Short mmCIF file of C-alpha atoms in Angstrom, two decimals:
data_model
loop_
_atom_site.label_atom_id
_atom_site.label_comp_id
_atom_site.label_asym_id
_atom_site.label_seq_id
_atom_site.Cartn_x
_atom_site.Cartn_y
_atom_site.Cartn_z
CA THR A 1 37.25 47.69 21.40
CA VAL A 2 40.09 49.52 19.46
CA ARG A 3 41.94 46.51 19.11
CA ALA A 4 39.29 44.58 17.65
CA ARG A 5 38.78 47.66 15.34
CA ILE A 6 42.20 47.62 14.18
CA GLY A 7 42.30 43.83 13.32
CA MET A 8 39.35 44.04 11.51
CA ARG A 9 40.55 46.60 9.18
CA ALA A 10 43.62 45.20 8.72
CA PHE A 11 42.11 41.98 8.13
CA ALA A 12 40.01 43.76 5.50
CA GLY A 13 42.98 45.46 4.12
CA THR A 14 44.90 42.44 3.42
CA ALA A 15 41.50 40.76 1.74
CA TRP A 16 41.35 43.54 -0.46
CA VAL A 17 44.90 43.51 -1.89
CA LEU A 18 44.82 39.53 -2.46
CA LEU A 19 41.02 40.41 -4.35
CA VAL A 20 42.54 43.16 -6.17
CA GLY A 21 45.62 40.80 -7.00
CA LEU A 22 43.73 37.55 -8.27
CA VAL A 23 41.32 40.18 -10.25
CA ALA A 24 44.59 41.75 -11.66
CA VAL A 25 46.27 38.32 -12.76
CA TRP A 26 43.02 37.29 -14.43
CA ALA A 27 42.58 40.46 -16.28
CA THR A 28 46.00 39.77 -17.67
CA ALA A 29 46.04 36.48 -18.96
CA PRO A 30 42.65 36.71 -21.53
CA GLU A 31 43.76 33.43 -23.39
CA ARG A 32 44.30 31.68 -20.13
CA ARG A 33 41.14 32.73 -18.86
CA GLN A 34 39.44 31.23 -21.94
CA ASN A 35 40.98 27.90 -22.00
CA VAL A 36 41.12 27.08 -18.21
CA ALA A 37 37.47 25.57 -17.80
CA ARG A 38 38.05 23.42 -20.76
CA TYR A 39 41.52 21.71 -20.21
CA GLY A 40 43.81 24.14 -18.75
CA PRO A 41 46.62 26.48 -20.37
CA ARG A 42 46.53 26.43 -23.94
CA LEU A 43 49.44 24.61 -25.77
CA ARG A 44 52.25 26.99 -27.17
CA ASP A 45 52.47 27.64 -31.03
CA VAL A 46 56.18 26.70 -31.36
CA PRO A 47 58.28 27.04 -35.12
CA ARG A 48 57.82 23.76 -36.47
CA VAL A 49 59.67 22.29 -39.46
CA LEU A 50 56.60 20.32 -41.90
CA LEU A 51 57.64 16.79 -42.63
CA ASN A 52 58.84 16.65 -46.57
CA ASP A 53 57.26 13.75 -48.44
CA SER A 54 58.31 14.24 -51.75
CA GLY A 55 62.04 13.23 -51.17
CA ALA A 56 63.22 10.15 -50.82
CA ALA A 57 63.56 9.59 -47.31
CA THR A 58 67.35 7.77 -45.95
CA THR A 59 67.27 8.41 -42.18
CA ILE A 60 64.45 7.94 -39.88
CA ALA A 61 65.51 8.77 -35.91
CA PHE A 62 62.63 7.49 -33.40
CA GLY A 63 63.08 7.37 -29.23
CA SER A 64 60.26 7.37 -26.44
CA CYS A 65 60.34 8.01 -22.94
CA SER A 66 61.20 11.58 -21.79
CA LYS A 67 59.70 13.39 -18.95
CA HIS A 68 59.44 16.69 -19.13
CA ASP A 69 61.40 17.93 -16.06
CA ARG A 70 64.46 16.00 -16.28
CA PRO A 71 67.70 17.20 -18.78
CA GLN A 72 67.37 16.20 -22.32
CA PRO A 73 70.71 15.73 -23.21
CA LEU A 74 69.69 13.38 -26.81
CA TRP A 75 67.93 16.03 -28.66
CA GLU A 76 71.08 18.19 -29.47
CA LEU A 77 72.75 14.64 -30.86
CA ILE A 78 69.75 13.46 -32.43
CA ALA A 79 69.65 17.05 -34.78
CA ASP A 80 73.71 16.47 -35.42
CA ASP A 81 72.32 13.26 -37.20
CA ASN A 82 70.05 15.06 -39.19
CA PRO A 83 67.19 12.70 -40.08
CA ASP A 84 64.73 13.32 -42.36
CA VAL A 85 62.07 12.92 -39.27
CA PHE A 86 62.05 12.09 -35.95
CA VAL A 87 59.29 9.85 -35.10
CA PHE A 88 57.97 9.60 -30.74
CA LEU A 89 56.99 6.22 -30.06
CA GLY A 90 54.88 7.14 -26.64
CA ASP A 91 55.56 8.87 -23.68
CA VAL A 92 56.46 12.46 -24.68
CA VAL A 93 55.88 13.88 -21.29
CA TYR A 94 54.56 11.62 -18.47
CA ALA A 95 50.88 13.38 -17.91
CA ASP A 96 49.76 10.98 -15.25
CA ARG A 97 51.55 10.82 -11.75
CA ARG A 98 52.49 8.04 -9.21
CA LYS A 99 50.73 7.33 -6.52
CA GLY A 100 52.62 4.54 -4.50
CA LEU A 101 55.73 2.83 -5.47
CA LEU A 102 53.69 0.80 -8.10
CA ARG A 103 50.72 2.72 -8.66
CA TRP A 104 49.67 5.52 -10.86
CA THR A 105 46.70 7.93 -11.31
CA SER A 106 45.47 10.43 -14.20
CA ASN A 107 45.96 13.85 -13.61
CA ALA A 108 43.47 16.56 -14.16
CA PRO A 109 43.40 18.14 -17.75
CA GLU A 110 44.92 21.01 -16.88
CA VAL A 111 48.29 19.50 -15.27
CA MET A 112 48.35 17.31 -18.56
CA ALA A 113 47.91 20.60 -20.86
CA GLU A 114 50.79 22.22 -18.33
CA ARG A 115 53.49 19.02 -18.86
CA PHE A 116 52.46 18.93 -22.64
CA ASP A 117 53.37 23.01 -22.77
CA ALA A 118 56.65 22.80 -20.53
CA GLN A 119 57.91 19.85 -22.94
CA LEU A 120 57.20 22.37 -26.11
CA ALA A 121 58.75 25.38 -23.85
CA ARG A 122 62.35 23.75 -23.20
CA ALA A 123 65.32 25.50 -25.50
CA ASP A 124 66.64 22.44 -26.72
CA TYR A 125 63.46 20.81 -27.62
CA ALA A 126 62.21 23.62 -29.65
CA ALA A 127 65.81 24.30 -31.17
CA LEU A 128 65.29 20.25 -32.78
CA LEU A 129 61.56 21.31 -33.73
CA SER A 130 63.02 23.87 -36.06
CA ARG A 131 65.36 21.84 -37.68
CA ILE A 132 63.53 18.06 -38.00
CA PRO A 133 59.95 17.12 -38.23
CA VAL A 134 58.79 15.36 -35.73
CA VAL A 135 55.78 12.87 -35.99
CA GLY A 136 54.41 10.55 -33.08
CA VAL A 137 51.77 8.33 -31.12
CA TRP A 138 51.29 8.02 -27.74
CA ASP A 139 51.89 5.30 -24.77
CA ASP A 140 50.29 5.09 -21.77
CA HIS A 141 52.05 8.19 -19.67
CA ASP A 142 50.83 10.38 -22.77
CA TYR A 143 47.85 8.72 -22.95
CA GLY A 144 47.17 10.03 -19.48
CA ILE A 145 46.98 6.48 -17.15
CA ASN A 146 50.17 4.15 -16.70
CA ASN A 147 48.99 0.73 -18.44
CA GLY A 148 45.65 2.63 -19.76
CA GLY A 149 43.55 1.10 -22.26
CA ALA A 150 39.74 1.69 -23.79
CA SER A 151 38.50 1.97 -20.23
CA PHE A 152 40.26 5.34 -19.61
CA ALA A 153 37.38 8.23 -19.40
CA GLY A 154 39.53 10.96 -20.04
CA ARG A 155 41.16 9.64 -23.38
CA ASP A 156 39.29 11.91 -25.82
CA THR A 157 40.26 14.86 -23.60
CA SER A 158 44.27 13.18 -23.88
CA GLN A 159 43.72 12.82 -27.67
CA GLU A 160 43.20 16.36 -28.12
CA LEU A 161 46.11 17.67 -25.69
CA PHE A 162 48.55 15.09 -27.52
CA LEU A 163 47.42 15.94 -31.45
CA ASP A 164 47.72 19.86 -30.14
CA PHE A 165 51.30 19.42 -29.07
CA ILE A 166 52.13 17.18 -32.03
CA GLY A 167 51.27 20.03 -34.33
CA GLU A 168 48.70 18.12 -35.67
CA PRO A 169 46.26 20.73 -38.05
CA LYS A 170 43.15 21.45 -36.38
CA ARG A 171 41.25 20.63 -39.45
CA SER A 172 43.14 17.34 -39.69
CA ALA A 173 41.14 14.06 -40.32
CA ARG A 174 43.39 12.42 -37.34
CA ARG A 175 40.97 14.55 -34.85
CA ALA A 176 38.00 13.63 -36.12
CA GLN A 177 38.90 10.01 -35.62
CA ARG A 178 39.04 8.05 -32.17
CA GLY A 179 42.42 7.16 -31.56
CA VAL A 180 45.84 8.82 -32.74
CA TYR A 181 46.75 6.03 -35.22
CA ALA A 182 48.40 8.13 -38.62
CA SER A 183 49.96 6.96 -41.91
CA TYR A 184 52.89 9.22 -43.88
CA ARG A 185 53.73 8.27 -47.25
CA ILE A 186 57.64 9.67 -48.05
CA GLY A 187 59.27 9.51 -51.26
CA PRO A 188 59.18 9.14 -54.58
CA PRO A 189 57.92 5.64 -56.49
CA GLY A 190 60.47 3.25 -56.06
CA LYS A 191 61.81 4.66 -53.02
CA ARG A 192 58.70 5.33 -50.89
CA VAL A 193 58.38 4.87 -46.83
CA LEU A 194 54.97 3.56 -45.88
CA LEU A 195 54.90 5.19 -41.97
CA LEU A 196 52.41 3.68 -39.72
CA LEU A 197 51.90 4.26 -36.27
CA LEU A 198 49.63 2.18 -34.41
CA ASP A 199 47.39 3.43 -31.69
CA VAL A 200 47.81 0.90 -28.85
CA ARG A 201 45.83 2.83 -26.34
CA TYR A 202 42.46 3.76 -26.99
CA HIS A 203 41.00 0.78 -28.34
CA ARG A 204 42.76 -1.63 -26.42
CA ASP A 205 40.99 -4.36 -24.14
CA ASP A 206 42.29 -4.83 -20.75
CA PRO A 207 45.26 -7.70 -20.40
CA PRO A 208 43.38 -10.68 -21.60
CA SER A 209 42.63 -13.58 -18.91
CA VAL A 210 42.83 -16.97 -19.77
CA LEU A 211 39.38 -17.15 -20.59
CA ARG A 212 39.06 -14.20 -23.06
CA GLY A 213 42.40 -14.16 -23.99
CA ALA A 214 41.30 -15.33 -27.86
CA ARG A 215 39.28 -12.45 -28.22
CA ALA A 216 40.84 -9.43 -26.35
CA ASP A 217 42.37 -6.80 -29.14
CA ILE A 218 44.55 -3.84 -29.44
CA LEU A 219 43.70 -1.96 -32.11
CA GLY A 220 40.20 -1.89 -32.49
CA ALA A 221 37.76 -2.50 -35.89
CA ALA A 222 38.18 0.99 -36.98
CA GLN A 223 41.76 0.99 -36.72
CA TRP A 224 42.48 -2.87 -37.98
CA ASP A 225 39.98 -1.52 -41.46
CA TRP A 226 42.77 1.58 -41.69
CA VAL A 227 45.56 -0.72 -41.60
CA GLU A 228 43.84 -3.08 -44.30
CA ARG A 229 43.27 0.06 -46.21
CA GLU A 230 47.01 1.26 -46.21
CA LEU A 231 48.61 -1.74 -47.07
CA ALA A 232 46.59 -2.79 -49.91
CA ARG A 233 47.17 0.86 -51.70
CA GLY A 234 50.56 -1.11 -52.16
CA ASP A 235 52.21 2.18 -53.26
CA HIS A 236 54.93 1.35 -51.23
CA ASP A 237 58.42 -0.06 -50.85
CA LEU A 238 59.25 -0.42 -47.57
CA VAL A 239 56.96 -0.30 -44.64
CA VAL A 240 57.68 1.45 -41.29
CA VAL A 241 55.63 0.31 -38.53
CA GLY A 242 55.59 2.35 -35.16
CA SER A 243 54.11 0.83 -31.92
CA GLY A 244 54.49 2.26 -28.38
CA ILE A 245 54.83 -1.49 -27.16
CA GLN A 246 57.42 -4.34 -28.48
CA VAL A 247 55.69 -6.55 -31.05
CA LEU A 248 58.08 -9.66 -31.44
CA PRO A 249 59.35 -10.83 -27.74
CA ARG A 250 57.35 -12.88 -25.92
CA ASP A 251 59.38 -13.38 -23.07
CA LYS A 252 59.57 -9.94 -20.95
CA VAL A 253 56.90 -10.84 -18.40
CA LEU A 254 56.90 -7.98 -16.61
CA VAL A 255 56.11 -5.13 -19.57
CA GLU A 256 53.30 -4.79 -21.96
CA ARG A 257 53.94 -6.54 -24.81
CA TRP A 258 51.51 -7.40 -27.99
CA SER A 259 52.38 -11.31 -27.61
CA VAL A 260 49.92 -10.85 -24.44
CA TYR A 261 47.12 -10.48 -27.20
CA HIS A 262 48.08 -13.59 -29.14
CA ASP A 263 45.47 -13.16 -31.54
CA ALA A 264 46.14 -9.45 -32.36
CA ARG A 265 49.73 -10.01 -32.73
CA GLU A 266 49.32 -13.02 -35.22
CA ARG A 267 46.77 -10.77 -37.27
CA LEU A 268 49.03 -8.08 -37.57
CA LEU A 269 51.86 -10.15 -38.51
CA ARG A 270 49.81 -11.84 -41.04
CA LYS A 271 49.13 -8.30 -42.78
CA LEU A 272 52.56 -7.16 -43.00
CA LEU A 273 53.64 -11.04 -44.38
CA ARG A 274 51.04 -10.80 -47.32
CA GLN A 275 52.83 -8.27 -48.91
CA SER A 276 55.83 -8.29 -50.39
CA ALA A 277 57.29 -4.85 -49.41
CA PRO A 278 59.76 -5.53 -46.60
CA PHE A 279 58.81 -3.75 -43.31
CA VAL A 280 60.57 -3.20 -39.80
CA PHE A 281 58.76 -2.75 -36.66
CA LEU A 282 59.62 0.48 -33.80
CA SER A 283 58.97 0.51 -30.72
CA GLY A 284 59.44 1.86 -26.90
CA ASP A 285 58.20 1.78 -23.88
CA ILE A 286 60.84 -0.62 -21.93
CA HIS A 287 63.45 1.75 -20.41
CA ILE A 288 66.73 -0.22 -22.75
CA GLY A 289 67.59 0.23 -26.33
CA GLU A 290 67.24 -3.28 -27.87
CA LEU A 291 66.96 -5.19 -31.80
CA SER A 292 65.05 -8.42 -31.77
CA GLU A 293 64.32 -11.00 -34.90
CA MET A 294 62.51 -13.83 -35.79
CA GLN A 295 62.32 -15.68 -39.31
CA CYS A 296 59.15 -16.17 -40.93
CA GLY A 297 59.59 -18.66 -43.49
CA SER A 298 62.26 -16.73 -45.67
CA ARG A 299 61.78 -13.72 -44.56
CA ARG A 300 63.48 -12.06 -41.64
CA VAL A 301 61.45 -9.74 -39.56
CA VAL A 302 63.03 -7.18 -37.44
CA GLU A 303 62.14 -4.81 -34.64
CA ALA A 304 64.05 -1.93 -32.97
CA THR A 305 62.94 -0.62 -29.63
CA SER A 306 64.72 2.31 -28.27
CA SER A 307 63.42 3.65 -24.83
CA GLY A 308 64.41 6.06 -22.24
CA MET A 309 65.84 9.03 -23.43
CA THR A 310 65.52 10.84 -19.82
CA HIS A 311 65.90 7.78 -17.77
CA SER A 312 67.02 4.38 -18.13
CA TRP A 313 67.98 1.29 -16.31
CA GLY A 314 71.16 1.58 -17.06
CA ASN A 315 71.11 4.99 -15.82
CA ILE A 316 69.08 4.29 -12.66
CA PHE A 317 71.45 1.12 -11.86
CA GLY A 318 74.76 2.24 -12.51
CA ARG A 319 77.47 -0.28 -11.85
CA MET A 320 74.77 -3.21 -11.27
CA TRP A 321 73.43 -2.89 -14.59
CA PRO A 322 75.65 -5.55 -16.49
CA TYR A 323 74.52 -7.92 -13.66
CA LEU A 324 70.80 -6.74 -13.50
CA GLU A 325 70.50 -6.89 -17.48
CA MET A 326 71.32 -10.93 -17.61
CA LEU A 327 68.10 -11.16 -15.88
CA ILE A 328 65.76 -9.76 -18.57
CA PRO A 329 64.75 -12.71 -21.43
CA CYS A 330 66.41 -12.55 -24.50
CA GLU A 331 64.86 -14.79 -26.78
CA MET A 332 65.00 -12.96 -29.94
CA ARG A 333 67.25 -10.43 -28.89
CA ARG A 334 70.03 -9.49 -31.72
CA GLY A 335 73.54 -8.26 -30.35
CA ALA A 336 73.81 -6.43 -27.08
CA ARG A 337 71.27 -4.21 -25.28
CA PHE A 338 71.89 -0.57 -24.80
CA GLY A 339 71.29 0.50 -21.38
CA GLY A 340 71.79 4.22 -20.91
CA LEU A 341 69.53 7.08 -22.75
CA ASN A 342 68.99 6.12 -26.31
CA TYR A 343 67.86 6.75 -29.88
CA GLY A 344 67.27 4.88 -32.81
CA LEU A 345 68.09 5.68 -36.19
CA LEU A 346 66.68 3.91 -39.21
CA HIS A 347 69.18 4.18 -41.92
CA ILE A 348 67.67 3.27 -45.71
CA ASP A 349 70.11 2.48 -48.48
CA TRP A 350 68.14 2.61 -51.60
CA GLU A 351 71.26 2.13 -54.00
CA ARG A 352 71.81 -1.11 -52.21
CA GLN A 353 68.21 -2.02 -51.37
CA GLU A 354 69.01 -2.36 -47.48
CA MET A 355 68.07 -1.01 -43.95
CA ASP A 356 70.54 -0.53 -40.91
CA VAL A 357 69.07 -0.20 -37.66
CA GLU A 358 71.29 1.37 -34.91
CA ILE A 359 70.32 2.17 -31.34
CA LYS A 360 72.76 5.11 -29.88
CA GLY A 361 72.71 7.52 -27.18
CA ILE A 362 74.81 7.81 -24.09
CA GLY A 363 76.02 4.86 -22.96
CA VAL A 364 76.82 3.48 -19.52
CA TYR A 365 80.55 2.65 -18.96
CA GLY A 366 81.76 2.86 -22.27
CA GLU A 367 78.76 1.22 -24.03
CA SER A 368 78.46 1.03 -28.17
CA PRO A 369 76.12 1.42 -30.47
CA VAL A 370 73.74 -1.53 -31.48
CA ARG A 371 72.83 -2.46 -34.95
CA ILE A 372 71.76 -4.91 -37.26
CA ARG A 373 71.45 -4.84 -41.13
CA VAL A 374 68.90 -6.00 -43.08
CA PRO A 375 68.70 -6.44 -47.22
CA PHE A 376 65.49 -5.87 -48.50
CA ALA A 377 65.65 -9.14 -50.31
CA GLN A 378 65.21 -11.09 -46.77
CA ALA A 379 62.74 -8.68 -45.32
CA GLY A 380 60.39 -8.39 -48.42
CA GLY A 381 59.80 -11.01 -51.09
CA GLU A 382 57.08 -13.41 -52.01
CA PRO A 383 54.20 -12.81 -49.78
CA GLU A 384 53.82 -15.63 -46.72
CA GLY A 385 50.60 -16.86 -46.33
CA VAL A 386 50.94 -19.05 -43.19
CA LEU A 387 52.57 -18.21 -40.27
CA GLY A 388 56.04 -20.25 -39.06
CA CYS A 389 57.89 -17.96 -37.12
CA VAL A 390 60.78 -18.60 -34.72
CA PRO A 391 62.81 -16.64 -32.87
CA SER A 392 65.96 -15.86 -34.68
CA PRO A 393 68.61 -14.52 -31.90
CA ASP A 394 72.43 -14.52 -32.00
CA THR A 395 72.46 -14.90 -28.01
CA ALA A 396 74.05 -18.31 -26.25
CA LEU A 397 71.86 -20.75 -25.44
CA TRP A 398 72.94 -20.28 -21.50
CA GLU A 399 71.68 -16.48 -21.93
CA ARG A 400 68.50 -17.41 -23.57
CA ALA A 401 67.98 -19.80 -20.23
CA PHE A 402 69.54 -18.05 -17.24
CA PRO A 403 66.13 -15.57 -17.04
CA ARG A 404 64.22 -18.77 -16.90
CA VAL A 405 65.82 -20.46 -14.69
CA PHE A 406 66.23 -17.29 -12.25
CA LEU A 407 62.73 -16.83 -12.50
CA ALA A 408 61.90 -20.60 -11.90
CA LEU A 409 64.47 -19.99 -8.59
CA VAL A 410 62.25 -16.80 -7.41
CA CYS A 411 58.74 -17.78 -7.76
CA LEU A 412 60.06 -21.89 -6.22
CA GLY A 413 62.24 -21.05 -3.60
CA PRO A 414 59.59 -19.53 -1.53
CA LEU A 415 56.89 -22.05 -1.59
CA TYR A 416 59.42 -24.33 -1.44
CA ALA A 417 60.26 -22.53 2.33
CA ILE A 418 56.78 -22.75 2.79
CA ILE A 419 56.49 -26.70 2.45
CA ARG A 420 59.64 -26.82 4.59
CA VAL A 421 58.18 -24.87 7.54
CA SER A 422 54.86 -26.40 6.94
CA TYR A 423 56.57 -29.81 7.60
CA ALA A 424 58.68 -28.70 10.24
CA ILE A 425 55.68 -27.48 12.14
CA LEU A 426 53.60 -30.81 11.57
CA SER A 427 56.40 -32.80 12.58
CA SER A 428 56.82 -30.49 15.90
CA MET A 429 53.00 -31.47 16.37
CA LYS A 430 53.11 -34.99 15.98
CA ARG A 431 56.07 -35.49 18.49
CA GLY A 432 54.54 -33.20 21.25
CA LYS A 433 51.54 -35.53 20.86
CA ALA A 434 53.69 -38.56 20.94
CA LYS A 435 55.02 -37.35 24.47
CA LEU A 436 51.69 -36.63 25.26
CA SER A 437 50.56 -39.93 25.12
#
């Protein structure tokens, strides 16, 4: 019929227009055509300032947990502080995706590449790259899967994407190894910083059970050997260790931490305590800023955690944050926490032989920066052969006890209710039987 012929011609014409359009898009994107079969869009080449390792470092900035599609107001503040280098401590983007309230799943490689690319395309971040050298290591979300470890099948593709994002040279030895761990030596002899960035994902065993906890590891044999070699060179005056997850705290039961891998944590501490140079830990992951400290023999061991560059617990909960903050364990905490969007600064005073660690940013309801000063003589000194580490907080006893009491009540409350209800049911059944008899 006439109507059928008209309909067929309209359909054919529409299909032809769509086909021509698809061919045109494909033909005008040769670079995309070459790379899409591999891992998606090619990452953008952006102007970068390279790390100057010859001058003495006096300020190292650091931070973690940044979503590419959220406002990022901290880059301008970081640039104003004019650090010698900025260290990303993981979650440079969120390359995975949420699947339900508490579940995450990995994305296709091309989606991951687009998110790294989107971060590089941001004008505020590109402005920082043009002024400040940026180095870094990943954590779970830029690794490709929340809480991921060695069992993640896409880790090699993730490594390629991450190293492209961070600007690692194509022929770097870091691209040939398994994992993104790296070291940088900054400054001349006498004022030299050894920056060790640990990969806590690529080789990490699944969280240890009670039966296999002693054997569970985080770094893997090759990375442990690398740590040993870097420290054995002995040409450094200060060691800065970067980790995506916290090293010192042992009491945060709901977050990933080194203390879950007890033997691995002690092994790392022993390696650092057996060399005389002072050292400090930098970490991320927990979406707040805080300082932790413990005493190992005669030496102070300090960790600075900066997490939440685009989203933090203080910003999420607003006016409720000061009350909820009391529920977070604080066994080793020094000073107050910083609940707003935050980053960290490690100030090094080579003349006075001391370091000053500061967590700052955009506070929630007037939060002040958190800082701690540590003389080299207290963080370094004679090698400690035996671990005798104890927490060294400045928090009150009730502050340390309150989260544990609350957790106990939360756990025991439902159990007590179940016992009471069961007792009431049994008592009622007994009374019913007594009446029948």
